[in-house]
Structures are given as C-alpha cells and as structure tokens.
Amino acid sequence: MSERTSTHGAEQEELDLTDPRLSHFEIMREGARRDGIEIVHYEPPFPVLGTKAERRLTRTVSLFFLLTGLASLAFLVIYIAWPWRYESGSGDDKLFTPLLGLTLGVALLGIGFGILAWGKKLLPKEVSIQGRHDGGSSETDRKIAGSTIVYMAEELGFKRRPLLGFAALVGLAPVGVVAAAPLVGGLIKQPHKNNQMFTTGWAPQDGKLIRLTREDGTPLRPEDISAGGQLTVFPGIEDGVSNKHADSPTLLIHLRDDDARTARTANEGAGHGDFMWGNYIAFSKICTHAGCPASLYEQQTNRLLCPCHQSQFLITNNARPVFGPASRRLPQLPIEVDADGFFVAKSDFTETVGPDFWERP
Ligand code: FES
C-alpha cells in the first residue's frame, strides 16, 4: 500500500458502495467523506509489505508481549507457590513481595513498550479533518462504520502478522489473570487452613499450656509484677517473640485490690467466666481498630490507650472501648499459675485478635 495523497480542497466523486471491488479503505474513506471527514494525509509504515525491517519490528513488538506473558505467569506462580510466611532461619519470605513487584513491573513495562512500538512503528500515520454533526445514523452510515472497524482491525496487522497476534494473545491474557489474582488468591492460599487465622502463639501445644514470658524468653511469676504494674508478655514457645506470632503480644496487668474486684465482677458478667488469676489480668495488645499495639497503660484510670488513633480501653470493664474509633473490646487471655509457680495461658484467646473486621454478625 503506497502513501495516499491528500484530496484536500478537491471535490471527490461519490462512490457506489455496492461495488464489490471497493476495498475496505475506499469504503472507509468514502464514509469519512460523507461524514465530513477528510483524510489529508495517509502513510502506511511499510509501503512494501514483508520487508526485513517490518519483520524485525514485528518480532520486537512480539517479544515485548511475550515478555509480558512470561512475567505475568511468573507473578502468578510466585503468588501461589512462593513461601510467604515467616520461617525462622529462612529468608525466602522476604523475597515474596519484591518478586511480585519485579514481575508485575516487567509485565507492565512489556505492555507499555510493546504498545508504544506498535503504535509508533507499525500503524499507518494518518491526519484527518472532521466536521461536527448531529443526529442518528442511517443504514448506510452503519455499514460504513462496520467497514471502518473491519478496516482498522486489518490495519492492526494481525492477519498479515500472525506472530504479532499470537504474541499479543499469549502475552496479554496472563495480565488479565494477574488483575484477578488478588481476588481469587485468598481462596488458593486457604487462609482458614490449619486454623492459622484463628489461633495465636497461646494455643496449647500437645496439651501443654503455654507460659507467659518476657521478651528474653524468661517465664514470669506473680511476684515479678508489683501492684499497679504491667508488662508485655509473649508465648513461651519457639519464635514466641517474632513476626511469626505477631498476633500474640499481650499485656499482663497487676491490678490493685479494688480495681481487681471491679474487673472480676465485670469479667464474670462477660459470659465466659473468670479469666483472671488473683489480681492479675491479661489482654491482647493488638488494637481492635487498626491493629496498632495498644500499650499506654494509665493505672490511675485503668485505661489502656492506643497511640495510633487514641482509642481507650477500660481494663476494669473487660477492656471495653470507652473512647476513640475502636468499637470492639480487646480479647482477654485466660491465665493461671502452674505447679512451678509460673504464669500460663489456660487456653488461646477465645476471640479473634486484631481489627474490627472480625466483628461480624
Ligand atoms: S489502631 Fe488503635 S486506635 Fe486506631
């Protein structure tokens, strides 16, 4: 196809659209003319088809699309199969997010460069001048519009360049799957498998109750915390103080006698019985609003304050929220002292810890 010259300024003769010898381009141009559009410049990128340069460009664009497909597939494989949970001694989980970012980035760059190269180098250059008009379209106009679309599809070159069509299909289809990955990925990961979303490090292991320990792993006796004092405790298990059990940090509080009486009455009225041991009480530190550590304990008012958005929880009333955006109380850890005199958790938390997402009917 050679460069088509401008007809600007000249009155074109009306074409008979029923003539079967008319090409799609001629019908399209006639339609454009009837629509008041004048094609003043039309230049195909390769007047002679099948040249080395055209094939090279086709291969380049195809390569970009195939690269997109490969990167998208790699994204999906990593999303599904890469170990993403923290494992002690293994650094693989640290690579999970960077690898997703890398593969998605390569996929999007592949699409971008592919479309840019295709549009700039393989599509015809056309300049048209169009007048504006109102009203609906006649049967003829609709036929013209149909031919125009077919013509444009032909100009994209899929028919003449099957490799490009194949590469676009193989390369771009996985990108659509990648877009859907976050929606279906959760189902593939099975978040409910092994109850991992509903247990913490406090769940008894092999029937053995878990000790409350300091950050350095040493267990705690009641006399280690004076009245009015509090301490952040962790499950006394392997990796108890780690990201693996990031949902387990708990605040152990030694209440004064009066406060302990008030707390016990509220505790017993909560429907789960007494989770306290003596004057000691323990609540999850994970704020039920957005998951920050609620750790500012004001012993005069018995309020636990979350520094992120200033939610306050009243410890002597089952840690109910009394101020701020949190709307669910902090889960309470049932505690007792074992035969050796150390604090243990009688069971895991009886409610899910963390943000209000869990407060469902
Ligand atoms: S995270 Fe605690 S108040 Fe928002």
Coordinates of C-alpha atoms and ligand atoms in Angstrom, one line a residue:
M1 CA 0.0 0.0 0.0
S2 CA 1.6 3.3 -1.0
E3 CA 1.2 6.7 0.5
R4 CA -2.2 8.1 -0.3
T5 CA -2.2 11.8 -1.2
S6 CA -4.4 14.5 0.1
T7 CA -7.7 15.3 -1.5
H8 CA -7.9 18.4 0.5
G9 CA -9.7 21.1 -1.5
A10 CA -10.8 18.9 -4.3
E11 CA -14.5 17.8 -4.7
Q12 CA -14.4 13.9 -4.6
E13 CA -16.8 12.0 -6.7
E14 CA -19.3 9.9 -4.7
L15 CA -18.5 6.2 -4.7
D16 CA -21.1 3.4 -5.3
L17 CA -20.8 1.4 -2.1
T18 CA -22.5 -1.6 -3.6
D19 CA -19.5 -2.1 -5.9
P20 CA -17.9 -5.3 -4.7
R21 CA -14.4 -4.2 -6.0
L22 CA -14.2 -1.5 -3.4
S23 CA -11.6 -2.1 -0.7
H24 CA -12.3 -1.5 2.9
F25 CA -10.0 1.5 2.8
E26 CA -12.0 3.0 -0.1
I27 CA -15.3 2.4 1.7
M28 CA -13.9 3.8 4.9
R29 CA -12.6 6.9 3.1
E30 CA -16.0 7.3 1.4
G31 CA -17.7 7.0 4.7
A32 CA -15.3 9.6 6.2
R33 CA -16.0 11.9 3.3
R34 CA -19.8 11.6 3.8
D35 CA -19.3 12.3 7.4
G36 CA -17.4 15.4 6.6
I37 CA -14.1 13.9 7.4
E38 CA -11.3 14.5 5.0
I39 CA -8.2 12.3 5.1
V40 CA -5.5 14.8 4.2
H41 CA -2.5 12.5 4.9
Y42 CA -2.3 8.7 5.0
E43 CA 1.1 7.0 5.1
P44 CA 1.5 3.3 5.8
P45 CA 4.7 2.5 7.7
F46 CA 5.8 -0.1 5.2
P47 CA 4.7 0.7 1.6
V48 CA 6.2 -2.7 0.7
L49 CA 5.0 -5.5 3.0
G50 CA 7.1 -8.3 4.3
T51 CA 10.4 -6.4 4.2
K52 CA 13.2 -7.2 6.7
A53 CA 12.6 -4.1 8.6
E54 CA 8.9 -4.9 9.1
R55 CA 9.6 -8.4 10.2
R56 CA 12.2 -7.1 12.6
L57 CA 9.8 -4.7 14.1
T58 CA 7.1 -7.3 14.3
R59 CA 9.5 -9.6 16.2
T60 CA 10.4 -6.8 18.6
V61 CA 6.8 -6.0 19.5
S62 CA 6.0 -9.7 19.8
L63 CA 9.0 -10.1 22.1
F64 CA 7.6 -7.4 24.4
F65 CA 4.2 -9.1 24.6
L66 CA 5.8 -12.5 25.2
L67 CA 7.9 -11.0 27.9
T68 CA 4.8 -9.6 29.5
G69 CA 3.2 -13.0 29.3
L70 CA 6.2 -14.7 30.9
A71 CA 6.5 -12.0 33.7
S72 CA 2.7 -12.3 34.4
L73 CA 3.0 -16.1 34.6
A74 CA 6.0 -15.8 36.9
F75 CA 3.9 -13.4 39.1
L76 CA 1.1 -15.9 39.3
V77 CA 3.5 -18.8 40.2
I78 CA 5.2 -16.7 42.9
Y79 CA 1.9 -15.5 44.2
I80 CA 0.6 -19.1 44.6
A81 CA 3.7 -21.1 45.4
W82 CA 6.4 -18.9 46.9
P83 CA 6.8 -19.3 50.7
W84 CA 5.4 -16.1 52.1
R85 CA 5.0 -16.9 55.8
Y86 CA 7.8 -16.1 58.1
E87 CA 10.0 -19.2 58.8
S88 CA 12.8 -19.0 61.3
G89 CA 16.2 -19.2 59.6
S90 CA 14.7 -18.9 56.1
G91 CA 14.8 -15.6 54.2
D92 CA 12.6 -16.7 51.4
D93 CA 9.5 -14.9 52.7
K94 CA 11.4 -11.6 52.5
L95 CA 11.6 -12.1 48.7
F96 CA 7.9 -12.6 48.3
T97 CA 6.8 -9.0 47.9
P98 CA 9.9 -7.8 45.9
L99 CA 9.5 -10.7 43.5
L100 CA 5.8 -9.8 43.0
G101 CA 6.7 -6.2 42.4
L102 CA 9.5 -7.1 40.0
T103 CA 7.5 -9.5 37.8
L104 CA 4.5 -7.2 37.7
G105 CA 6.7 -4.2 36.8
V106 CA 8.3 -6.2 34.0
A107 CA 4.9 -7.2 32.8
L108 CA 3.6 -3.6 32.7
L109 CA 6.7 -2.3 31.1
G110 CA 6.4 -5.1 28.4
I111 CA 2.9 -4.0 27.6
G112 CA 3.9 -0.3 27.6
F113 CA 6.9 -0.7 25.3
G114 CA 5.0 -3.2 23.1
I115 CA 2.1 -0.9 22.5
L116 CA 4.3 2.1 22.0
A117 CA 6.5 0.4 19.4
W118 CA 3.4 -1.0 17.7
G119 CA 1.6 2.3 17.6
K120 CA 4.6 4.4 16.5
K121 CA 6.3 2.0 14.1
L122 CA 3.7 -0.5 12.7
L123 CA 0.5 1.6 12.4
P124 CA -0.2 3.9 9.5
K125 CA 0.2 7.7 10.1
E126 CA -3.0 9.5 9.3
V127 CA -4.2 13.0 9.5
S128 CA -7.9 13.7 9.1
I129 CA -10.0 16.8 9.4
Q130 CA -13.6 16.2 10.7
G131 CA -16.6 18.4 10.7
R132 CA -19.0 18.0 13.6
H133 CA -22.6 16.8 13.0
D134 CA -25.7 15.9 15.0
G135 CA -28.4 13.2 14.7
G136 CA -28.6 9.4 14.4
S137 CA -27.0 7.2 11.7
S138 CA -28.7 5.8 8.6
E139 CA -28.3 2.2 7.4
T140 CA -25.6 3.3 5.0
D141 CA -23.7 5.1 7.8
R142 CA -23.9 2.0 9.9
K143 CA -22.5 -0.1 7.1
I144 CA -19.7 2.4 6.7
A145 CA -19.0 2.3 10.4
G146 CA -18.8 -1.5 10.2
S147 CA -16.4 -1.4 7.3
T148 CA -14.3 1.2 9.1
I149 CA -14.0 -1.0 12.2
V150 CA -13.0 -4.1 10.0
Y151 CA -10.6 -1.9 8.1
M152 CA -9.0 -0.7 11.3
A153 CA -8.7 -4.3 12.6
E154 CA -7.0 -5.2 9.3
E155 CA -4.6 -2.3 9.7
L156 CA -3.6 -3.6 13.1
G157 CA -2.0 -6.2 11.0
F158 CA -3.0 -9.4 12.9
K159 CA -3.9 -11.1 9.7
R160 CA -0.7 -10.3 7.9
R161 CA 1.4 -10.7 11.1
P162 CA 0.2 -13.9 12.8
L163 CA 3.2 -13.8 15.2
L164 CA 2.1 -10.5 16.5
G165 CA -1.4 -11.7 17.1
F166 CA -0.1 -14.8 18.8
A167 CA 2.3 -12.8 21.0
A168 CA -0.4 -10.3 21.9
L169 CA -2.8 -13.1 22.9
V170 CA -0.2 -15.1 24.8
G171 CA 1.4 -12.0 26.4
L172 CA -1.6 -10.0 27.4
A173 CA -4.0 -12.8 28.5
P174 CA -2.0 -13.5 31.7
V175 CA -2.1 -9.8 32.6
G176 CA -5.8 -10.2 32.9
V177 CA -5.3 -13.2 35.2
V178 CA -2.8 -11.2 37.2
A179 CA -5.5 -8.5 37.7
A180 CA -7.8 -11.2 39.1
A181 CA -5.1 -12.8 41.3
P182 CA -5.7 -10.7 44.4
L183 CA -9.4 -11.6 44.2
V184 CA -9.0 -15.4 43.9
G185 CA -5.6 -15.6 45.5
G186 CA -7.0 -15.7 49.0
L187 CA -9.0 -18.8 48.1
I188 CA -6.0 -20.5 46.7
K189 CA -4.0 -19.7 49.9
Q190 CA -6.7 -21.1 52.0
P191 CA -6.4 -18.7 54.9
H192 CA -8.5 -21.0 57.1
K193 CA -6.2 -23.9 56.5
N194 CA -4.7 -25.1 59.8
N195 CA -6.8 -22.5 61.5
Q196 CA -3.9 -20.1 61.0
M197 CA -6.1 -17.0 61.2
F198 CA -7.8 -18.1 64.3
T199 CA -5.0 -19.2 66.6
T200 CA -2.1 -17.4 68.2
G201 CA 1.0 -18.5 69.9
W202 CA -1.0 -19.0 73.1
A203 CA -2.8 -22.1 71.8
P204 CA -1.7 -25.1 73.9
Q205 CA 0.8 -27.4 72.2
D206 CA 0.4 -31.2 72.6
G207 CA -1.9 -30.5 75.6
K208 CA 0.8 -28.4 77.3
L209 CA -0.2 -24.9 78.5
I210 CA 2.0 -22.0 77.2
R211 CA 3.9 -19.9 79.7
L212 CA 3.8 -16.2 79.7
T213 CA 7.4 -15.0 79.2
R214 CA 9.3 -11.7 78.9
E215 CA 10.8 -10.6 75.7
D216 CA 14.0 -12.5 76.6
G217 CA 12.0 -15.7 77.0
T218 CA 12.2 -16.0 80.8
P219 CA 9.0 -17.1 82.5
L220 CA 7.1 -14.9 84.9
R221 CA 6.0 -15.4 88.5
P222 CA 3.2 -13.3 90.1
E223 CA 5.7 -11.6 92.3
D224 CA 7.6 -10.2 89.3
I225 CA 5.0 -7.5 88.8
S226 CA 4.1 -5.2 91.6
A227 CA 0.6 -3.9 92.2
G228 CA -0.4 -1.3 89.6
G229 CA 2.4 -2.6 87.3
Q230 CA 2.1 -4.1 83.9
L231 CA 4.3 -6.0 81.5
T232 CA 4.2 -7.0 77.8
V233 CA 4.4 -10.8 77.7
F234 CA 4.9 -13.3 74.8
P235 CA 4.1 -17.0 74.4
G236 CA 7.0 -19.1 75.8
I237 CA 7.5 -21.1 72.6
E238 CA 10.0 -21.2 69.8
D239 CA 9.7 -17.9 67.9
G240 CA 7.3 -16.7 70.5
V241 CA 8.9 -13.2 70.2
S242 CA 8.9 -12.9 66.4
N243 CA 6.8 -11.9 63.4
K244 CA 5.6 -15.5 63.3
H245 CA 3.5 -14.8 66.3
A246 CA 2.9 -11.1 65.8
D247 CA -0.7 -11.5 66.9
S248 CA 0.3 -12.8 70.3
P249 CA 1.8 -9.9 72.4
T250 CA -0.3 -9.5 75.5
L251 CA -0.4 -7.0 78.3
L252 CA -0.3 -8.6 81.8
I253 CA -1.5 -6.2 84.4
H254 CA -1.4 -6.5 88.2
L255 CA -4.4 -4.6 89.4
R256 CA -4.9 -3.1 92.9
D257 CA -7.4 -4.8 95.1
D258 CA -10.3 -2.5 94.4
D259 CA -9.7 -2.5 90.7
A260 CA -9.3 -6.3 90.7
R261 CA -12.7 -6.7 92.4
T262 CA -14.4 -4.4 89.8
A263 CA -12.6 -6.2 87.0
R264 CA -13.6 -9.7 88.3
T265 CA -17.3 -8.7 88.6
A266 CA -17.2 -7.4 85.0
N267 CA -15.3 -10.5 83.9
E268 CA -17.8 -12.9 85.3
G269 CA -20.6 -10.9 83.8
A270 CA -19.0 -11.2 80.3
G271 CA -20.4 -14.7 79.9
H272 CA -17.0 -16.5 79.7
G273 CA -16.4 -16.8 83.5
D274 CA -13.3 -15.7 85.3
F275 CA -10.3 -15.4 83.1
M276 CA -8.2 -13.6 85.8
W277 CA -5.8 -15.1 88.3
G278 CA -5.8 -13.3 91.6
N279 CA -5.4 -9.6 90.8
Y280 CA -3.8 -10.3 87.5
I281 CA -5.5 -9.8 84.2
A282 CA -4.2 -10.1 80.6
F283 CA -5.5 -8.6 77.4
S284 CA -4.3 -8.7 73.8
K285 CA -2.2 -5.7 72.9
I286 CA -3.4 -5.6 69.3
C287 CA -5.8 -2.7 69.0
T288 CA -9.2 -3.8 67.6
H289 CA -9.4 -0.6 65.5
A290 CA -6.5 -1.0 63.1
G291 CA -4.0 -3.3 64.8
C292 CA -1.6 -0.9 66.4
P293 CA 0.0 -2.0 69.7
A294 CA -2.2 -0.6 72.5
S295 CA 0.4 -0.1 75.1
L296 CA 0.0 3.1 77.1
Y297 CA -1.5 2.0 80.4
E298 CA -2.7 4.6 82.7
Q299 CA -3.0 3.0 86.1
Q300 CA -5.0 5.8 87.8
T301 CA -7.9 5.4 85.4
N302 CA -7.2 1.8 84.4
R303 CA -7.4 2.8 80.8
L304 CA -5.2 1.4 78.1
L305 CA -4.5 3.9 75.3
C306 CA -3.7 3.1 71.7
P307 CA -1.3 5.7 70.4
C308 CA -2.4 5.5 66.8
H309 CA -5.9 7.0 66.9
Q310 CA -6.3 7.4 70.6
S311 CA -8.7 4.6 71.3
Q312 CA -9.0 3.9 75.1
F313 CA -10.0 0.6 76.6
L314 CA -11.3 0.3 80.2
I315 CA -9.4 -2.6 81.7
T316 CA -11.7 -3.0 84.7
N317 CA -14.7 -3.4 82.3
N318 CA -13.4 -6.2 80.1
A319 CA -11.3 -3.8 78.2
R320 CA -14.3 -2.2 76.5
P321 CA -13.5 0.8 74.2
V322 CA -14.6 3.9 76.0
F323 CA -13.1 6.5 73.6
G324 CA -11.9 6.7 70.1
P325 CA -12.6 4.8 66.9
A326 CA -12.3 1.2 68.2
S327 CA -15.6 -0.5 68.6
R328 CA -14.7 -3.9 70.0
R329 CA -13.1 -4.8 73.3
L330 CA -9.6 -6.2 73.5
P331 CA -9.7 -10.0 73.7
Q332 CA -8.8 -11.4 77.1
L333 CA -6.3 -14.1 77.7
P334 CA -7.4 -16.7 80.4
I335 CA -4.5 -17.1 82.8
E336 CA -3.5 -19.1 85.8
V337 CA -0.3 -20.1 87.6
D338 CA 1.2 -23.6 87.1
A339 CA 2.6 -26.1 89.6
D340 CA 6.0 -24.4 89.3
G341 CA 4.6 -21.0 90.1
F342 CA 4.8 -19.5 86.6
F343 CA 2.0 -17.8 84.7
V344 CA 0.5 -19.9 81.9
A345 CA -2.3 -19.3 79.4
K346 CA -5.3 -21.6 80.3
S347 CA -6.1 -21.5 76.5
D348 CA -5.7 -19.4 73.5
F349 CA -7.7 -16.2 73.2
T350 CA -11.4 -17.1 72.9
E351 CA -12.0 -14.4 70.3
T352 CA -10.0 -13.4 67.2
V353 CA -7.5 -10.7 67.9
G354 CA -7.0 -7.6 65.9
P355 CA -9.1 -5.1 63.9
D356 CA -12.8 -4.8 63.8
F357 CA -13.0 -6.8 60.6
W358 CA -13.8 -9.7 62.9
E359 CA -16.8 -8.1 64.4
R360 CA -19.3 -9.7 62.2
P361 CA -22.8 -10.8 63.0
Ligands
FES1 S1 -5.2 1.4 65.8 FE1 -5.7 1.8 67.8 S2 -7.0 3.4 67.7 FE2 -6.6 3.1 65.7

